Amino acid sequence: MIDYSLVIYTCDPDERILRRCLQAVQQLNRNQLQIEVLLVDNNSTIPLSSLSFIKDFLQHIPNLQLLLVKEQGVGHARIAAIEAARGEHIVYIDYNNEPDSNYLQELTSLYKKYPQVAAWGPGQVQVDFIDGIESNIEHYARLAFQQRKETTVTFSAVPAWQSCYPFGTGLCTKTFLLKEYVQHARKGTFTLPGRKGNQLSSGEGTQMVLLCVRNGYAAGVAPTLKLTHIIPAGRANRHYLQRLIYDTFVCYDTCLMQIFPSHRNLLGTRLLSASRFSRKAIGKLWKARWSSDPHRLFELVQYIATHASVYAALNKPVPLPVSSIIRYLKVE
């Protein structure tokens, strides 16, 4: 019996960051636990198997295996990893994550104490901007990159996203539920593909959490689960944040409706008319362009993505003026 399958997804990784991740995995407390580690190479330009530092970690991390997935995209990589996983639980450790050495031991304690919870995530996430970041966007960026400072164990089973639900970073879920997720994805019931190319959506992670809720379980976070989220210069900038905000919010209603079809009944009450949506978006764009505060643009992007999410779920095209703003912002 394998207790945990650790899944690390990467494509053309920054060696500095992947080294830190694998060093943290190597230092995990495995006392009385059976662990396998699946390092997923999603068709990197230079195959991970050819890198000398990867070969070194293959010798020093017990049960570390390379899994090559040629079909591009996090969704495909996650499905392949779920199908290959043999553990009772799957833990997603993104290649830019450093889990605390006691991460698995704390997960084991939580699952024993709270058997009604199927999905756990870190309540303590520290964001490390390794190449620095502009001071006037740092606070917003920390929140966008999932920094958490929880002090108590919190979980819920409400069939809509809750603040205590775990993000993809450090997410641990019961494997049998993820096997069910794969069946839905293969059949086309769940269609969100995950990050691919320039798209940064993490909708498939949200669906994994909400699927636990649909099956009668709770999901939550705990302060004893600690993790560092490493962010390089290529992500610690305004344009990346705008794209991250857009892709995160625009897929939400589709994500929720595919898990809970009754959600469609609520969308009509949230659908803005084309004229009102356009008028509001243009007004916010005007204010953002004349403001020196970068948060104005972030607010604009979130506003557009939140309401475009309803249009997407109902399979309606967004109004032309809004579509023009989206192209202008280069967030799609």
XYZ file of C-alpha atoms in Angstrom:
332
model
C 0.000 0.000 0.000
C 1.367 3.405 -1.032
C 0.144 6.258 1.155
C 0.953 9.235 -1.071
C 1.691 9.785 -4.737
C 3.471 13.120 -5.090
C 2.962 14.644 -8.538
C 5.341 17.351 -9.767
C 4.408 18.827 -13.139
C 6.854 20.849 -15.216
C 7.649 21.981 -18.753
C 10.933 23.741 -19.612
C 11.581 24.484 -15.918
C 13.834 27.121 -14.391
C 16.593 24.934 -12.947
C 16.968 27.148 -9.855
C 13.352 26.566 -8.941
C 13.048 22.869 -9.765
C 16.184 22.193 -7.736
C 14.612 23.857 -4.696
C 11.424 21.858 -5.179
C 13.194 18.516 -5.466
C 15.461 19.309 -2.515
C 12.363 19.979 -0.405
C 10.782 16.704 -1.574
C 14.010 14.877 -0.744
C 13.863 16.272 2.804
C 10.234 15.262 3.466
C 9.680 13.244 6.627
C 8.649 9.806 5.357
C 8.554 8.077 8.749
C 6.166 5.091 8.529
C 4.874 6.306 5.153
C 5.134 4.703 1.725
C 5.692 7.395 -0.919
C 6.091 7.529 -4.679
C 7.112 10.679 -6.577
C 6.003 11.216 -10.170
C 7.995 13.941 -11.927
C 5.931 14.754 -15.009
C 7.833 16.128 -17.999
C 5.196 17.757 -20.212
C 7.225 17.633 -23.421
C 10.069 19.954 -22.364
C 12.317 21.269 -25.137
C 15.249 19.630 -23.361
C 13.945 16.359 -21.874
C 14.316 16.204 -18.104
C 15.801 12.732 -18.444
C 18.868 14.266 -20.127
C 19.599 16.824 -17.380
C 22.443 15.917 -15.028
C 20.835 17.386 -11.894
C 17.671 15.348 -12.561
C 19.748 12.187 -12.874
C 21.281 13.020 -9.505
C 17.876 13.415 -7.842
C 16.698 10.142 -9.409
C 19.444 8.441 -7.431
C 18.759 10.211 -4.139
C 14.958 10.532 -3.889
C 13.384 7.133 -3.147
C 10.738 5.976 -5.623
C 11.189 9.026 -7.879
C 9.994 8.271 -11.412
C 9.974 10.340 -14.593
C 6.695 10.397 -16.510
C 6.822 11.847 -20.037
C 3.550 13.346 -21.301
C 3.855 14.646 -24.860
C 0.364 16.166 -25.154
C 0.842 19.779 -24.042
C -1.089 21.205 -21.096
C -1.410 20.765 -17.335
C -4.749 19.005 -17.746
C -3.231 16.237 -19.878
C -0.266 15.928 -17.525
C -2.507 15.693 -14.468
C -4.716 13.039 -16.044
C -1.674 10.955 -16.990
C -0.308 11.279 -13.451
C -3.648 10.317 -11.871
C -3.854 7.237 -14.074
C -0.291 6.263 -13.130
C -0.620 7.012 -9.400
C -0.805 4.062 -7.005
C -1.118 5.962 -3.725
C -4.189 6.312 -1.541
C -3.792 10.083 -1.836
C -2.352 12.319 -4.560
C -0.422 15.458 -3.591
C 0.174 18.094 -6.260
C 3.510 19.787 -5.707
C 3.988 22.316 -8.510
C 7.582 22.584 -9.621
C 7.770 26.025 -7.977
C 6.597 24.727 -4.585
C 8.687 23.930 -1.531
C 6.653 21.847 0.925
C 7.606 21.917 4.592
C 9.496 18.807 5.708
C 6.527 17.658 7.835
C 3.934 18.177 5.087
C 3.062 14.502 4.655
C 3.052 13.778 8.373
C 0.637 16.663 8.949
C -1.600 15.436 6.116
C -1.706 12.003 7.744
C -2.769 13.518 11.067
C -5.472 15.624 9.406
C -6.985 12.715 7.493
C -7.165 10.684 10.706
C -8.701 13.505 12.733
C -11.128 14.731 10.042
C -12.216 11.702 7.949
C -15.027 13.780 6.395
C -12.474 15.968 4.573
C -11.245 14.597 1.236
C -9.169 17.547 -0.023
C -6.591 19.475 2.012
C -4.335 22.375 1.127
C -1.757 24.498 2.939
C -3.038 27.118 5.369
C 0.397 28.719 5.461
C 1.766 29.732 2.040
C 4.709 32.099 1.769
C 5.358 33.670 -1.638
C 9.036 34.096 -2.513
C 9.687 36.590 -5.341
C 13.186 35.344 -6.038
C 13.975 38.073 -8.572
C 12.112 40.849 -6.766
C 8.864 42.662 -7.617
C 7.571 46.240 -7.875
C 6.659 47.474 -4.416
C 3.344 49.002 -5.561
C 1.976 45.648 -6.773
C 3.628 43.337 -4.244
C 0.696 43.052 -1.833
C -1.777 42.298 -4.624
C 0.645 39.836 -6.217
C 1.078 37.913 -2.975
C -2.669 37.365 -2.791
C -2.844 36.430 -6.481
C -0.110 33.853 -5.966
C -2.099 32.255 -3.137
C -0.291 33.528 -0.053
C -2.175 32.395 3.066
C -1.807 33.095 6.763
C -4.483 30.878 8.304
C -4.307 30.266 12.042
C -6.999 27.588 12.415
C -8.163 24.479 10.604
C -11.124 25.422 8.386
C -13.172 23.324 5.984
C -16.567 23.333 4.332
C -18.864 21.288 2.092
C -20.796 24.124 0.439
C -21.397 23.471 -3.303
C -19.774 26.742 -4.416
C -16.266 28.077 -3.970
C -15.469 29.007 -0.358
C -12.523 31.000 0.992
C -11.369 27.954 2.965
C -11.163 25.706 -0.085
C -7.613 24.785 -1.141
C -6.005 26.042 -4.338
C -3.948 23.806 -6.615
C -0.717 24.637 -4.794
C 0.022 21.733 -2.453
C -3.428 20.196 -2.957
C -3.901 16.692 -1.559
C -6.964 14.667 -2.582
C -8.136 11.096 -2.175
C -7.075 9.208 -5.269
C -10.354 7.366 -5.886
C -12.094 10.740 -6.336
C -9.481 11.857 -8.833
C -9.903 8.610 -10.750
C -13.571 9.615 -11.040
C -12.473 13.060 -12.248
C -10.454 11.406 -15.036
C -13.492 9.401 -16.147
C -15.518 12.623 -16.466
C -12.668 14.359 -18.304
C -12.280 11.446 -20.720
C -16.026 11.472 -21.447
C -16.049 15.238 -21.984
C -18.264 15.979 -18.980
C -15.495 18.154 -17.569
C -13.896 20.248 -20.293
C -11.540 22.701 -18.578
C -8.053 21.895 -19.872
C -5.855 23.626 -17.303
C -2.877 25.806 -18.143
C -1.649 25.471 -21.701
C 0.611 27.790 -23.663
C -0.393 31.362 -22.806
C -3.515 30.287 -20.907
C -3.184 30.324 -17.133
C -6.550 28.922 -16.092
C -6.472 26.512 -13.161
C -10.121 25.507 -13.503
C -9.398 21.794 -13.453
C -7.941 22.136 -9.935
C -11.112 23.882 -8.800
C -13.182 21.084 -10.301
C -11.168 18.476 -8.423
C -11.960 20.186 -5.128
C -15.645 20.690 -5.921
C -15.977 17.075 -7.068
C -15.038 16.057 -3.516
C -17.903 18.230 -2.261
C -20.324 16.720 -4.777
C -19.426 13.298 -3.408
C -20.372 14.310 0.120
C -16.940 15.259 1.452
C -15.559 18.535 2.746
C -12.442 20.427 1.621
C -10.254 22.767 3.624
C -6.913 24.159 4.712
C -4.790 23.802 7.840
C -2.045 26.048 9.258
C 0.136 23.011 9.969
C 0.431 22.480 6.207
C 3.179 24.891 5.176
C 4.602 25.605 1.749
C 6.679 28.197 -0.105
C 5.496 29.363 -3.548
C 8.474 30.490 -5.658
C 7.770 33.209 -8.244
C 10.440 34.337 -10.773
C 10.612 37.629 -12.680
C 8.668 36.244 -15.640
C 5.585 35.994 -13.427
C 6.205 38.838 -11.002
C 4.966 41.598 -13.286
C 1.773 43.502 -14.096
C 0.902 41.853 -17.392
C 1.283 38.310 -16.050
C -0.932 39.214 -13.093
C -3.618 40.592 -15.415
C -3.590 37.370 -17.450
C -3.653 35.266 -14.284
C -6.652 37.192 -12.936
C -8.542 36.918 -16.227
C -7.963 33.202 -16.779
C -8.797 32.356 -13.157
C -12.130 34.203 -13.024
C -13.399 33.640 -16.574
C -13.664 29.859 -16.171
C -15.380 29.804 -12.767
C -19.058 29.497 -13.767
C -18.338 26.848 -16.395
C -16.339 24.953 -13.800
C -19.120 25.151 -11.211
C -21.907 24.324 -13.680
C -20.143 21.176 -14.878
C -19.897 19.915 -11.297
C -23.303 21.183 -10.161
C -25.605 21.507 -13.228
C -28.263 23.268 -11.128
C -25.910 26.276 -11.014
C -27.221 27.176 -14.479
C -30.489 28.267 -12.864
C -28.679 31.060 -11.012
C -26.757 32.420 -13.977
C -29.689 34.327 -15.418
C -29.808 36.539 -12.322
C -26.123 37.430 -12.772
C -26.097 37.979 -16.536
C -25.509 41.641 -17.356
C -27.140 43.024 -20.469
C -24.717 43.692 -23.315
C -25.229 47.463 -23.030
C -24.666 47.600 -19.283
C -21.659 45.271 -19.405
C -20.087 47.350 -22.167
C -20.830 50.678 -20.493
C -19.386 49.595 -17.148
C -16.283 48.043 -18.738
C -15.561 51.159 -20.829
C -15.972 53.373 -17.757
C -13.544 51.266 -15.747
C -11.061 51.226 -18.638
C -11.206 55.026 -18.862
C -10.487 55.398 -15.149
C -7.667 52.849 -15.292
C -5.936 54.567 -18.221
C -5.954 57.920 -16.434
C -4.785 56.494 -13.124
C -1.226 55.846 -12.003
C -2.507 53.110 -9.678
C -1.926 49.682 -11.307
C -4.694 48.205 -9.171
C -7.245 49.967 -11.348
C -6.284 47.696 -14.249
C -6.401 44.621 -12.025
C -9.908 45.599 -10.917
C -10.945 46.127 -14.548
C -9.666 42.699 -15.576
C -11.400 40.996 -12.644
C -14.664 42.805 -13.400
C -14.607 41.779 -17.060
C -13.597 38.174 -16.324
C -16.243 37.747 -13.615
C -19.078 38.757 -15.930
C -17.573 37.150 -19.034
C -17.590 33.930 -16.987
C -21.400 33.998 -16.978
C -21.490 34.619 -20.742
C -19.087 31.710 -21.316
C -21.091 29.318 -19.135
C -24.262 30.192 -21.040
C -22.395 29.897 -24.347
C -23.037 33.542 -25.226
C -20.479 35.799 -26.962
C -19.339 38.744 -24.877
C -20.393 42.163 -26.232
C -18.140 43.539 -28.972
C -16.882 46.542 -26.922
C -15.886 44.207 -24.083
C -14.216 41.839 -26.535
C -12.228 44.825 -27.880
C -11.061 45.711 -24.360
C -9.977 42.111 -23.771
C -7.866 42.229 -26.951
C -6.449 45.614 -25.941
C -5.408 44.243 -22.548
C -3.926 41.089 -24.187
C -5.242 38.870 -21.411
C -6.931 36.195 -23.532
